[in-house]
Short mmCIF file of C-alpha atoms in Angstrom, two decimals:
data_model
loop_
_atom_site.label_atom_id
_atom_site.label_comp_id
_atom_site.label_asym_id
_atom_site.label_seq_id
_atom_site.Cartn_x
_atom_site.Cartn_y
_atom_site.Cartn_z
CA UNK A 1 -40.38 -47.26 -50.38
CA UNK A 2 -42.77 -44.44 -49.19
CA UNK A 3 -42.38 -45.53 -45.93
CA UNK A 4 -38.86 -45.93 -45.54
CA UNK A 5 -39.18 -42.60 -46.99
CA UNK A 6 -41.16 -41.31 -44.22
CA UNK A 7 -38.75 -42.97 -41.91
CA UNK A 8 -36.14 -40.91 -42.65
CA UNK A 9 -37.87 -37.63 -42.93
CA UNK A 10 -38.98 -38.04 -39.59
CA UNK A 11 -35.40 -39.14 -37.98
CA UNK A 12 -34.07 -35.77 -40.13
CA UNK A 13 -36.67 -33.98 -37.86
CA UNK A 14 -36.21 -35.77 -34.75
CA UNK A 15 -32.14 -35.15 -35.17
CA UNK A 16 -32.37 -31.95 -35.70
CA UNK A 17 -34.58 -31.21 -33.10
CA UNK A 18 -32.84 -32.70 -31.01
CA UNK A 19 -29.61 -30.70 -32.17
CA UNK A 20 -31.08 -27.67 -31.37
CA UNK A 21 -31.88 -28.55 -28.18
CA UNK A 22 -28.97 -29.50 -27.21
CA UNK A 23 -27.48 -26.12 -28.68
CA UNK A 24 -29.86 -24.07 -26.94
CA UNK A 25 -29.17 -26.17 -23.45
CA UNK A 26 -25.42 -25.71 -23.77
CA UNK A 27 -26.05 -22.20 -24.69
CA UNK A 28 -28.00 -21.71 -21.58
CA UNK A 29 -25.67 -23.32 -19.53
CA UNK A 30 -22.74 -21.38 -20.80
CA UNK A 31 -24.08 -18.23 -19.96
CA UNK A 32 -25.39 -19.34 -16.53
CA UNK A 33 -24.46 -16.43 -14.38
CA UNK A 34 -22.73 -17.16 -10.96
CA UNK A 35 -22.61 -15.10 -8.25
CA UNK A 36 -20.85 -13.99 -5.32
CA UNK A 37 -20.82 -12.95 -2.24
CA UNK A 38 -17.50 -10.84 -1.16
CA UNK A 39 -17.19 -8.98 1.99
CA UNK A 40 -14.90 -7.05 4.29
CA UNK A 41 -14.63 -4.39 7.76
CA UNK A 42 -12.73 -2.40 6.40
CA UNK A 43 -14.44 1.01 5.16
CA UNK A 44 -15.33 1.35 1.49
CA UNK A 45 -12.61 4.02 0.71
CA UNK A 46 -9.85 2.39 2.43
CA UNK A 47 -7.34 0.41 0.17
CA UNK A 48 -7.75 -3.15 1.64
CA UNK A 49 -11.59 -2.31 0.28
CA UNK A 50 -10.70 -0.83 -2.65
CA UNK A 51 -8.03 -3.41 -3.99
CA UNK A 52 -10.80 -6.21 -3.08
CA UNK A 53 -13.33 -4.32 -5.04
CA UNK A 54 -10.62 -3.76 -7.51
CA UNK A 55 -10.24 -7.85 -7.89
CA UNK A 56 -14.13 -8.75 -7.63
CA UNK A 57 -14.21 -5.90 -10.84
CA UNK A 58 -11.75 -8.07 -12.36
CA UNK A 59 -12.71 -11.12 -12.15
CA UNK A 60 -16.11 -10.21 -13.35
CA UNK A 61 -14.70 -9.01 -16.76
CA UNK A 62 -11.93 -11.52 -17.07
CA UNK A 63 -14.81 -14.14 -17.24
CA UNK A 64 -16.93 -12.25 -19.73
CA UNK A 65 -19.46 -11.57 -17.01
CA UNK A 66 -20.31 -15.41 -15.95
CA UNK A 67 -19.17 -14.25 -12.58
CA UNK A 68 -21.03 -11.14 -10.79
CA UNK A 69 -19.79 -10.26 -7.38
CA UNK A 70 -21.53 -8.31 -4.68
CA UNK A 71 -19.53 -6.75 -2.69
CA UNK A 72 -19.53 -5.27 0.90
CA UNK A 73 -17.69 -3.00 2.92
CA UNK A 74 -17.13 -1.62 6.03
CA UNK A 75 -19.18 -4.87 8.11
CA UNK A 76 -22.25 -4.08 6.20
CA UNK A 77 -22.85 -8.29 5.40
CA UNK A 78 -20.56 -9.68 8.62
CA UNK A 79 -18.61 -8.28 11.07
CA UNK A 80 -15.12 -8.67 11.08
CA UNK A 81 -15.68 -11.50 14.29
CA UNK A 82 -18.58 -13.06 12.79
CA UNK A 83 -16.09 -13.29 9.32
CA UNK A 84 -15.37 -16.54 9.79
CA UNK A 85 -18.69 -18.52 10.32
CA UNK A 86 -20.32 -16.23 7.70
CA UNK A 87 -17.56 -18.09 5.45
CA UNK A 88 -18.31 -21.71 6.46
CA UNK A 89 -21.80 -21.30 6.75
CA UNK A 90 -22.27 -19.34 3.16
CA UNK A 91 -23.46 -15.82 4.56
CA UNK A 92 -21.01 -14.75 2.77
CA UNK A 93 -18.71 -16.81 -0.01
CA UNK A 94 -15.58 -15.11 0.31
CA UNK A 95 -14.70 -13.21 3.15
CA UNK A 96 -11.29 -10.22 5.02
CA UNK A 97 -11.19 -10.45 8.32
CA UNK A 98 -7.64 -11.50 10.50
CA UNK A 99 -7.44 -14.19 12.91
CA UNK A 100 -7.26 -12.45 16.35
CA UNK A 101 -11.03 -11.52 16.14
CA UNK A 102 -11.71 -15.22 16.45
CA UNK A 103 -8.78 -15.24 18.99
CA UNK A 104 -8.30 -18.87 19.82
CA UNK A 105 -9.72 -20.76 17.03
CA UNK A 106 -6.93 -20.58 15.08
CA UNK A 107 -3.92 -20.99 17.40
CA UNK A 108 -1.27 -22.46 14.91
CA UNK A 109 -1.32 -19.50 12.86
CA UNK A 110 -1.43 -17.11 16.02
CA UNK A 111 2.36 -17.86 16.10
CA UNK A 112 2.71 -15.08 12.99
CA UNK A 113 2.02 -12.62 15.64
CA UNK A 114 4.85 -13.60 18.43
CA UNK A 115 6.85 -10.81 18.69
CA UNK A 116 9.66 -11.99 16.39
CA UNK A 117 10.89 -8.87 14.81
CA UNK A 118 9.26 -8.37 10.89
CA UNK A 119 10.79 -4.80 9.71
CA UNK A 120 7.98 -4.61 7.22
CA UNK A 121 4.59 -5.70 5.89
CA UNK A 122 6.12 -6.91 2.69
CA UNK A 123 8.40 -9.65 4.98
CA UNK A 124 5.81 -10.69 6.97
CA UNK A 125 3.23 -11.04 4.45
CA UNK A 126 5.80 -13.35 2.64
CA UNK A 127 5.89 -15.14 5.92
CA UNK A 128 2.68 -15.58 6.41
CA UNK A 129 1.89 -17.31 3.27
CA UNK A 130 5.07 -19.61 3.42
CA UNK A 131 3.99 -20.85 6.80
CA UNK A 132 0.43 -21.66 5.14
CA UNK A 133 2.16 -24.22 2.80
CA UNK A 134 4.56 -25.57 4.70
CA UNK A 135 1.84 -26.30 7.51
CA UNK A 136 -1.04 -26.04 6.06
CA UNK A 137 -3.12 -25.45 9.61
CA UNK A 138 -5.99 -28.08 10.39
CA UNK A 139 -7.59 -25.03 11.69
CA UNK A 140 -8.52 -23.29 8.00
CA UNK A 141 -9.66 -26.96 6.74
CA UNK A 142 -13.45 -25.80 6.89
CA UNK A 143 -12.65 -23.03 4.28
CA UNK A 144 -10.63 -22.73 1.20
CA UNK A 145 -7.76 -19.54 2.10
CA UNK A 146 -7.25 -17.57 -1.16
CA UNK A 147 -4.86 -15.76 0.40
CA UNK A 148 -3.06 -14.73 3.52
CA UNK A 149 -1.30 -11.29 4.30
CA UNK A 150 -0.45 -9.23 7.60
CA UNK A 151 -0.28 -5.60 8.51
CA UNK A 152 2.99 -3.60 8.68
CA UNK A 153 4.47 -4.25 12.02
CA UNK A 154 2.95 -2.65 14.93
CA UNK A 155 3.10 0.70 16.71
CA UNK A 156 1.81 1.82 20.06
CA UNK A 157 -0.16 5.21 19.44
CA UNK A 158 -1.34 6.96 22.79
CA UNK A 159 -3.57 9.65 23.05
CA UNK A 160 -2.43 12.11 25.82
CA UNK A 161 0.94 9.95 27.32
CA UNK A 162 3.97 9.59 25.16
CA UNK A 163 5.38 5.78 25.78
CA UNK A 164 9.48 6.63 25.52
CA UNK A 165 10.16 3.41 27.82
CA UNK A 166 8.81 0.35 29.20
CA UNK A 167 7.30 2.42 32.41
CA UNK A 168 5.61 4.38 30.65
CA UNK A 169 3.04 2.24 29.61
CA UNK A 170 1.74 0.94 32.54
CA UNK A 171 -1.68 1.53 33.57
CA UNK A 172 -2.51 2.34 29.62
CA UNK A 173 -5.27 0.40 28.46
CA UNK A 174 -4.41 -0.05 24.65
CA UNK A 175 -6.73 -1.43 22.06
CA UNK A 176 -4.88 -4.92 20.93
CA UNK A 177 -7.04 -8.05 20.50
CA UNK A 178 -5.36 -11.70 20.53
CA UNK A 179 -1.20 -12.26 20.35
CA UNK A 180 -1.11 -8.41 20.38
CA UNK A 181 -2.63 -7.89 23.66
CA UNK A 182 -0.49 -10.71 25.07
CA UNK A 183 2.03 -8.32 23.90
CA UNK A 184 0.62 -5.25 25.32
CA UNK A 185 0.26 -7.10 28.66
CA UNK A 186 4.12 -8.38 28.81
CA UNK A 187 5.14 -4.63 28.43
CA UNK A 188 2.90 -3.50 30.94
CA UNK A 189 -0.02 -2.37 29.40
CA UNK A 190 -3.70 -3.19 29.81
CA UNK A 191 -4.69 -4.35 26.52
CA UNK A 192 -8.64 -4.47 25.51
CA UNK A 193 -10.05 -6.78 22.27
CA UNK A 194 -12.13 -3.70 20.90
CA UNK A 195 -13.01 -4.14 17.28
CA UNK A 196 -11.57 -1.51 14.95
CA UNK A 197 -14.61 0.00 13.80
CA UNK A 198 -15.10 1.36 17.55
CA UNK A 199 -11.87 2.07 18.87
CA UNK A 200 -12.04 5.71 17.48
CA UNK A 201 -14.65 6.64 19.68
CA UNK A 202 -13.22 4.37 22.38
CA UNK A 203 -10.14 7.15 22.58
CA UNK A 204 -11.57 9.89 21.98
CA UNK A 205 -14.12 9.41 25.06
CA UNK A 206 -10.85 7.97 27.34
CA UNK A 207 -12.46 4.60 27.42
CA UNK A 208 -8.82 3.72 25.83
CA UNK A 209 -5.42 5.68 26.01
CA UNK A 210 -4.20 4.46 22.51
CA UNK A 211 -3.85 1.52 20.18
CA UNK A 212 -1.67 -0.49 19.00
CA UNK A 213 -1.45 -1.22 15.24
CA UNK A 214 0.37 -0.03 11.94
CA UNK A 215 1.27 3.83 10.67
CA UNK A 216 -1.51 3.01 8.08
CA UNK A 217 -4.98 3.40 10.48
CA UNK A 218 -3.49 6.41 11.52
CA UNK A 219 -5.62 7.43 7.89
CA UNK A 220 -7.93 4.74 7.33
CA UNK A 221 -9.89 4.87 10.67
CA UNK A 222 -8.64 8.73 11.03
CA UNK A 223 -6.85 7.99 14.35
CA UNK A 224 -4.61 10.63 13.88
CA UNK A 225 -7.36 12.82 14.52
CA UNK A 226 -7.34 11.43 18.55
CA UNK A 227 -4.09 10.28 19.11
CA UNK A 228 -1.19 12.75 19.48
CA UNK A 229 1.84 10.12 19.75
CA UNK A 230 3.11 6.98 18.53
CA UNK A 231 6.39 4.61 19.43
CA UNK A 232 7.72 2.85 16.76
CA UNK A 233 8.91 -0.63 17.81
CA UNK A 234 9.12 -3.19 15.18
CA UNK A 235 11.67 -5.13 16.99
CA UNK A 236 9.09 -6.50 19.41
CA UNK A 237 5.56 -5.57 18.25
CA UNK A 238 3.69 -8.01 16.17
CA UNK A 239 1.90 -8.47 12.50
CA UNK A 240 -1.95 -8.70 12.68
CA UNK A 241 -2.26 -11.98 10.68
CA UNK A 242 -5.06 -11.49 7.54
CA UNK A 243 -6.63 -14.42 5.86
CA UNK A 244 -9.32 -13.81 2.46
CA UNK A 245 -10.36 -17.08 2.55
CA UNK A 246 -14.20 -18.97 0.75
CA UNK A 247 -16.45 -21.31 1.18
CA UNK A 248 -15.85 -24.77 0.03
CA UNK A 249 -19.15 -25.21 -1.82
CA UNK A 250 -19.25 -21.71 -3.33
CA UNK A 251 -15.47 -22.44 -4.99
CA UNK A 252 -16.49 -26.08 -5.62
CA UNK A 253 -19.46 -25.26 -7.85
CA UNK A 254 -17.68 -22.44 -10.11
CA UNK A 255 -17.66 -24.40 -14.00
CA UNK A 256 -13.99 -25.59 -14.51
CA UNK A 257 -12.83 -23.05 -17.07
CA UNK A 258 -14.34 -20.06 -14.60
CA UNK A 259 -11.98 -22.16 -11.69
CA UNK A 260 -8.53 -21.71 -14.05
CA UNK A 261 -9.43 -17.66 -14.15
CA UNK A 262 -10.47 -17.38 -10.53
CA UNK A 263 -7.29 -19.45 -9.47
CA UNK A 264 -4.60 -17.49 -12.00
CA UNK A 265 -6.21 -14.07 -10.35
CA UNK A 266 -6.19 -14.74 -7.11
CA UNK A 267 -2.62 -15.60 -7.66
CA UNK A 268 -1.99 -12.32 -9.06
CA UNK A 269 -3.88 -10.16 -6.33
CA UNK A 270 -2.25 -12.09 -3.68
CA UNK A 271 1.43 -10.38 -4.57
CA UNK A 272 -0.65 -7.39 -5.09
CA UNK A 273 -2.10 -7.37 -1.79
CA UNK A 274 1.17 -7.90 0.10
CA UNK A 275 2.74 -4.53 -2.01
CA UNK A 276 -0.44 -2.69 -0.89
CA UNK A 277 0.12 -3.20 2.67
CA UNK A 278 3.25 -2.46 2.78
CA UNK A 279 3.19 1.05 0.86
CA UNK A 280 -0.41 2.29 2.81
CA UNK A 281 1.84 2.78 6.12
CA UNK A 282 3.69 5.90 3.88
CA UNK A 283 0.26 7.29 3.58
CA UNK A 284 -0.92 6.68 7.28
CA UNK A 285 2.45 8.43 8.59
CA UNK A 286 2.45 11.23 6.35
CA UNK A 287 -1.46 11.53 7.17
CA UNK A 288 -0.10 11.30 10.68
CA UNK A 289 2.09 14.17 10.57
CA UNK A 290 -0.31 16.51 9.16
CA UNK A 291 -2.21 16.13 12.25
CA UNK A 292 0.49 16.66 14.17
CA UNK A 293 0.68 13.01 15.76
CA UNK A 294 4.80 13.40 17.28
CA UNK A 295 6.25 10.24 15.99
CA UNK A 296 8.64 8.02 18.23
CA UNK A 297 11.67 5.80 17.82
CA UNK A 298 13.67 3.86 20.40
CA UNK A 299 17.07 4.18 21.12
CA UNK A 300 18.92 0.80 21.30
CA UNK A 301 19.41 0.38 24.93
CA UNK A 302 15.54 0.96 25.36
CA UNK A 303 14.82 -1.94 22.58
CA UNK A 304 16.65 -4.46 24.10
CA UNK A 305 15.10 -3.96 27.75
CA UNK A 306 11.47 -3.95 25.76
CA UNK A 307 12.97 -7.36 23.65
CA UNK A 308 13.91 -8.96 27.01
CA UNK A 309 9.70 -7.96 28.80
CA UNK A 310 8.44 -9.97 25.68
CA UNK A 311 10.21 -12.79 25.31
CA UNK A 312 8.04 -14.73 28.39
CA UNK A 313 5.25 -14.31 25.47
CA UNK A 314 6.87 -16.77 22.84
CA UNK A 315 7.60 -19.30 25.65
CA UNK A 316 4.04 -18.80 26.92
CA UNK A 317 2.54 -19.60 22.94
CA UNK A 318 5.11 -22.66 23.23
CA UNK A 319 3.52 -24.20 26.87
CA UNK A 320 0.12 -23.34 25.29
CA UNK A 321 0.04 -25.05 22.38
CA UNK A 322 1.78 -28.01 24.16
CA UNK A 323 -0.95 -27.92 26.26
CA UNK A 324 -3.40 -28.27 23.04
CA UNK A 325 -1.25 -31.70 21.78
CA UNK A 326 1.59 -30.51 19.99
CA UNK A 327 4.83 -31.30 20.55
CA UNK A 328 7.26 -29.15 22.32
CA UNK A 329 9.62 -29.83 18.97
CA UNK A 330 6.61 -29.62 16.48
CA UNK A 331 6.13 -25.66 18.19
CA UNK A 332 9.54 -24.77 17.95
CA UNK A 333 10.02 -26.07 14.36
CA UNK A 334 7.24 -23.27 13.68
CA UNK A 335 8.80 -20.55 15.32
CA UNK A 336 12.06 -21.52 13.87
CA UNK A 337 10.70 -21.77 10.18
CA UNK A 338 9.50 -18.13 10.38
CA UNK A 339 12.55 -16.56 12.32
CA UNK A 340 14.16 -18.27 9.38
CA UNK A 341 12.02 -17.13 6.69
CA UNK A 342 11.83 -13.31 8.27
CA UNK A 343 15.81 -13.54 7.57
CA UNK A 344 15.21 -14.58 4.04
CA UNK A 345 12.80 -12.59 2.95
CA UNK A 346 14.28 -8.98 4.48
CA UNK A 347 17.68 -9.93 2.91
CA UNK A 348 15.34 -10.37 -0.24
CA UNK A 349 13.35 -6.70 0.56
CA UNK A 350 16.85 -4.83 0.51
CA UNK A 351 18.29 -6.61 -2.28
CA UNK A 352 15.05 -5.35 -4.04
CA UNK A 353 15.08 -2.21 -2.69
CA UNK A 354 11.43 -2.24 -1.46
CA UNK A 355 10.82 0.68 0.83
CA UNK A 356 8.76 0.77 4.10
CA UNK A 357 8.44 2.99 6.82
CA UNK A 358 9.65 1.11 10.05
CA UNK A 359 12.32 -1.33 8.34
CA UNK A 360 14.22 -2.78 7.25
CA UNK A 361 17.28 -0.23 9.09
CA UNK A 362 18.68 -0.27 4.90
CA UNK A 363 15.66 1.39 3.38
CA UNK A 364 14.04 2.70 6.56
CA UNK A 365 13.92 6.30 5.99
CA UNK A 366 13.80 8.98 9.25
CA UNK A 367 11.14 9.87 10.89
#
């Protein structure tokens, strides 16, 4: 009797040992901190940094703290052409950066930036992320894309010349990396792959005459402050494609209740993102005009002779990518789907009554 007794004393003990135990493992595990990595080129103060920040912040206190980002700005972890690796190898687990600094890797989406005619930031950003899932490129399989966006349309900013027609842009050498300087180069222009974060100093020593990119750098890497015009012409200049994309293991290890967050937020951010883009060009024209930077529209006649230079550049993406194994049809079903979609989604922009600063012609207002 004593013994049996004893027996059970000791498997009390041993049971609730081993309950507590187990209570003070799961406890431990459950408030196992992970953390991340999250980096970007663009400065600290400018809004694509800020509304990063902004979701890093939240995701931190959406998950009671079990997530604690680091996050860097302005190139201080990778720069904006080493984005990409730093991704896939883990340098960094989530990582801005847009595809023409790894000009060439990632070909498929490239075709975001032919010279197809987005009005506004809010269209092609839409596009962009449409063509994503419908294709879903083999060339973003290494990573897992969060989220894809694209700058306002493009406009060619000079620093002494004005560019009022095709002519005057030849012998220019123009800052415009990837589809844009294929652009640049149809119209006449010399175009040069500088990275952002240098082309300020690359005009205002004459090493460039101008760049070509959206109202909105005009503040956030204070061009306005060395260029004195800029042509609008989102009828023919292109989108700078933007991925936010992270590595595979980093998203793969996150606990399952931490992935349903992460997923619902990046979700969120990604409309967030889109808005953000296309709102900052307001700010970078009226920034613009303060400095006194003459702003420039084309008449008609002048758009359609500038329409016909670049239209060699969408059948040159077409032979090119033939030339990599795709169909001729496969290419042009592409091209088609976002002509298609750019229809769609502006009728949807003016039915909204989203504003933007080159287009639609609806809500454009004048310069």
């Amino acid at each position: 009797m004593r013994q049996k007794r004893l027996f059970m004393v000791v498997l009390a003990v041993v049971l609730c040992v081993g309950f507590m135990v187990s209570i003070f493992s799961s406890g431990k595990a459950h408030a196992q901190v992970v953390r991340l990595k999250v980096s970007t080129y663009f400065p600290a103060p400018a809004s694509q940094s800020t509304l990063l920040e902004e979701f890093c912040r939240e995701l931190e206190r959406r998950t009671g703290g079990r997530v604690k980002v680091d996050f860097f700005a302005g190139g201080s972890l990778v720069s904006p052409v080493a984005t990409f690796d730093g991704i896939v190898s883990g340098i960094t687990d989530i990582g801005y950066s847009h595809v023409y600094y790894t000009s060439g890797r990632m070909p498929v989406t490239e075709a975001i930036g032919l010279p197809l005619g987005y009005p506004s930031a809010w269209v092609s950003g839409q596009v962009i992320n449409d063509f994503y899932d419908q294709f879903k490129p083999k060339e973003f399989e290494r990573v897992r894309v969060l989220w894809m966006n694209t700058s306002p349309p493009s406009a060619i900013a000079t620093s002494k010349k004005a560019v009022r027609k095709l002519e005057d842009l030849r012998g220019l050498t123009i800052r415009a990396p990837g589809m844009a300087g294929i652009v640049i180069r149809a119209l006449g222009g010399t175009p040069a792959p500088t990275p952002m974060p240098e082309v300020y100093d690359a005009i205002s020593k004459g090493v460039l005459d101008g760049e070509a990119s959206n109202f909105e750098t005009l503040r956030t890497f204070r061009f306005a402050e060395v260029v004195k015009h800029t042509t609008s012409v989102w009828q023919i200049t292109n989108p700078f494609p933007f991925y936010l994309a992270m590595n595979k293991d980093s998203y793969a290890k996150l606990p399952a209740d931490i992935k349903v967050i992460f997923d619902s937020l990046v979700g969120e951010y990604k409309e967030q993102y889109i808005l953000m883009w296309n709102s900052i060009d307001f700010a970078g024209r009226d920034y613009g005009r303060e400095k006194g930077v003459e702003f420039i529209e084309l008449p008609p006649d002048e758009v359609a002779r500038w329409k016909a230079a670049v239209e060699p550049v969408i059948d040159g993406y077409i032979k090119t990518m033939v030339g990599k194994g795709h169909s001729e049809a496969e290419v042009k079903g592409w091209i088609k789907f976002i002509r298609d979609r750019i229809d769609f989604w502006t009728k949807k922009q003016v039915a909204l009554r989203i504003p933007s600063p080159a287009g639609p012609p609806e809500l454009k207002p004048r310069l």
